[in-house]
Amino acid sequence: LSNYESQIVKLRLEIEKGEAVRQSLEYELAIVRKDARLKMGAAEEELGDVKNKLVELQVLNEELQQNVAETEKTFHIAQQKWKEQ
C-alpha cells in the first residue's frame, strides 16, 4: 500500500507541475495575443494613413496631368500662331 501511496504522491506532483506549466503558457499566450492586437491596431492605423496619402497623391496627380494637358494645348496653339506669322 505504501508503494501505491508513493506513486499517487508522485503522480499528483506531476499533475501540479503540469498545471503550473499550463498556467505559465496561458499567461505567455495572453501576453503574445495582447501584443499582437496592439501591433495589428498600429498596422491598421498606418494602413489607413497610407490609403489617405494615396488618395491625396492620386488627386494631385490628376491635377498635374490636367495642368500638363492645358500647358501642351497652350503650347500647340502658340506654336500654330507662330507658324502662321
PDB file of C-alpha atoms in Angstrom:
ATOM      1  CA  LEU A   1       0.000   0.000   0.000  1.00  0.00           C
ATOM      2  CA  SER A   2       2.884   2.356   0.794  1.00  0.00           C
ATOM      3  CA  ASN A   3       4.250   1.897  -2.728  1.00  0.00           C
ATOM      4  CA  TYR A   4       0.880   2.883  -4.189  1.00  0.00           C
ATOM      5  CA  GLU A   5       0.671   5.913  -1.931  1.00  0.00           C
ATOM      6  CA  SER A   6       4.161   6.922  -3.033  1.00  0.00           C
ATOM      7  CA  GLN A   7       3.131   6.518  -6.676  1.00  0.00           C
ATOM      8  CA  ILE A   8      -0.009   8.600  -6.066  1.00  0.00           C
ATOM      9  CA  VAL A   9       2.061  11.372  -4.456  1.00  0.00           C
ATOM     10  CA  LYS A  10       4.471  11.360  -7.424  1.00  0.00           C
ATOM     11  CA  LEU A  11       1.581  11.480  -9.889  1.00  0.00           C
ATOM     12  CA  ARG A  12      -0.046  14.350  -8.002  1.00  0.00           C
ATOM     13  CA  LEU A  13       3.239  16.240  -8.101  1.00  0.00           C
ATOM     14  CA  GLU A  14       3.468  15.656 -11.853  1.00  0.00           C
ATOM     15  CA  ILE A  15      -0.098  16.901 -12.258  1.00  0.00           C
ATOM     16  CA  GLU A  16       0.727  20.025 -10.240  1.00  0.00           C
ATOM     17  CA  LYS A  17       3.856  20.637 -12.326  1.00  0.00           C
ATOM     18  CA  GLY A  18       1.823  20.185 -15.497  1.00  0.00           C
ATOM     19  CA  GLU A  19      -0.802  22.600 -14.207  1.00  0.00           C
ATOM     20  CA  ALA A  20       1.890  25.170 -13.385  1.00  0.00           C
ATOM     21  CA  VAL A  21       3.334  24.809 -16.895  1.00  0.00           C
ATOM     22  CA  ARG A  22      -0.159  25.145 -18.409  1.00  0.00           C
ATOM     23  CA  GLN A  23      -0.850  28.326 -16.425  1.00  0.00           C
ATOM     24  CA  SER A  24       2.514  29.754 -17.394  1.00  0.00           C
ATOM     25  CA  LEU A  25       1.852  29.017 -21.065  1.00  0.00           C
ATOM     26  CA  GLU A  26      -1.630  30.542 -20.860  1.00  0.00           C
ATOM     27  CA  TYR A  27      -0.128  33.691 -19.351  1.00  0.00           C
ATOM     28  CA  GLU A  28       2.509  33.904 -22.091  1.00  0.00           C
ATOM     29  CA  LEU A  29      -0.174  33.323 -24.717  1.00  0.00           C
ATOM     30  CA  ALA A  30      -2.277  36.145 -23.270  1.00  0.00           C
ATOM     31  CA  ILE A  31       0.717  38.492 -23.429  1.00  0.00           C
ATOM     32  CA  VAL A  32       1.503  37.496 -27.018  1.00  0.00           C
ATOM     33  CA  ARG A  33      -2.139  37.950 -28.041  1.00  0.00           C
ATOM     34  CA  LYS A  34      -2.265  41.397 -26.442  1.00  0.00           C
ATOM     35  CA  ASP A  35       0.952  42.387 -28.202  1.00  0.00           C
ATOM     36  CA  ALA A  36      -0.418  41.070 -31.493  1.00  0.00           C
ATOM     37  CA  ARG A  37      -3.637  43.092 -31.040  1.00  0.00           C
ATOM     38  CA  LEU A  38      -1.632  46.243 -30.360  1.00  0.00           C
ATOM     39  CA  LYS A  39       0.586  45.678 -33.384  1.00  0.00           C
ATOM     40  CA  MET A  40      -2.431  44.897 -35.557  1.00  0.00           C
ATOM     41  CA  GLY A  41      -4.107  48.105 -34.416  1.00  0.00           C
ATOM     42  CA  ALA A  42      -0.993  50.123 -35.201  1.00  0.00           C
ATOM     43  CA  ALA A  43      -0.673  48.440 -38.601  1.00  0.00           C
ATOM     44  CA  GLU A  44      -4.335  49.148 -39.413  1.00  0.00           C
ATOM     45  CA  GLU A  45      -3.875  52.783 -38.423  1.00  0.00           C
ATOM     46  CA  GLU A  46      -0.768  53.061 -40.583  1.00  0.00           C
ATOM     47  CA  LEU A  47      -2.604  51.400 -43.466  1.00  0.00           C
ATOM     48  CA  GLY A  48      -5.385  53.968 -43.115  1.00  0.00           C
ATOM     49  CA  ASP A  49      -2.830  56.780 -43.198  1.00  0.00           C
ATOM     50  CA  VAL A  50      -1.184  55.295 -46.286  1.00  0.00           C
ATOM     51  CA  LYS A  51      -4.553  54.940 -48.035  1.00  0.00           C
ATOM     52  CA  ASN A  52      -5.363  58.580 -47.265  1.00  0.00           C
ATOM     53  CA  LYS A  53      -1.979  59.674 -48.602  1.00  0.00           C
ATOM     54  CA  LEU A  54      -2.550  57.584 -51.732  1.00  0.00           C
ATOM     55  CA  VAL A  55      -5.869  59.347 -52.352  1.00  0.00           C
ATOM     56  CA  GLU A  56      -4.177  62.735 -51.869  1.00  0.00           C
ATOM     57  CA  LEU A  57      -1.429  61.789 -54.316  1.00  0.00           C
ATOM     58  CA  GLN A  58      -3.947  60.488 -56.853  1.00  0.00           C
ATOM     59  CA  VAL A  59      -5.827  63.807 -56.692  1.00  0.00           C
ATOM     60  CA  LEU A  60      -2.566  65.729 -57.041  1.00  0.00           C
ATOM     61  CA  ASN A  61      -1.517  63.515 -59.956  1.00  0.00           C
ATOM     62  CA  GLU A  62      -4.815  64.166 -61.716  1.00  0.00           C
ATOM     63  CA  GLU A  63      -4.436  67.909 -61.182  1.00  0.00           C
ATOM     64  CA  LEU A  64      -0.892  67.808 -62.546  1.00  0.00           C
ATOM     65  CA  GLN A  65      -1.975  65.782 -65.573  1.00  0.00           C
ATOM     66  CA  GLN A  66      -4.677  68.370 -66.303  1.00  0.00           C
ATOM     67  CA  ASN A  67      -2.073  71.103 -65.924  1.00  0.00           C
ATOM     68  CA  VAL A  68       0.240  69.310 -68.370  1.00  0.00           C
ATOM     69  CA  ALA A  69      -2.608  68.855 -70.854  1.00  0.00           C
ATOM     70  CA  GLU A  70      -3.531  72.556 -70.628  1.00  0.00           C
ATOM     71  CA  THR A  71       0.113  73.585 -70.985  1.00  0.00           C
ATOM     72  CA  GLU A  72       0.549  71.348 -74.045  1.00  0.00           C
ATOM     73  CA  LYS A  73      -2.630  72.782 -75.558  1.00  0.00           C
ATOM     74  CA  THR A  74      -1.414  76.337 -74.933  1.00  0.00           C
ATOM     75  CA  PHE A  75       1.987  75.438 -76.404  1.00  0.00           C
ATOM     76  CA  HIS A  76       0.439  73.951 -79.554  1.00  0.00           C
ATOM     77  CA  ILE A  77      -1.817  76.987 -80.000  1.00  0.00           C
ATOM     78  CA  ALA A  78       1.179  79.312 -79.595  1.00  0.00           C
ATOM     79  CA  GLN A  79       3.231  77.155 -81.962  1.00  0.00           C
ATOM     80  CA  GLN A  80       0.447  77.259 -84.558  1.00  0.00           C
ATOM     81  CA  LYS A  81       0.170  81.060 -84.265  1.00  0.00           C
ATOM     82  CA  TRP A  82       3.940  81.382 -84.607  1.00  0.00           C
ATOM     83  CA  LYS A  83       3.889  79.279 -87.788  1.00  0.00           C
ATOM     84  CA  GLU A  84       1.089  81.437 -89.210  1.00  0.00           C
ATOM     85  CA  GLN A  85       3.091  84.643 -88.765  1.00  0.00           C
TER      86      GLN A  85
END
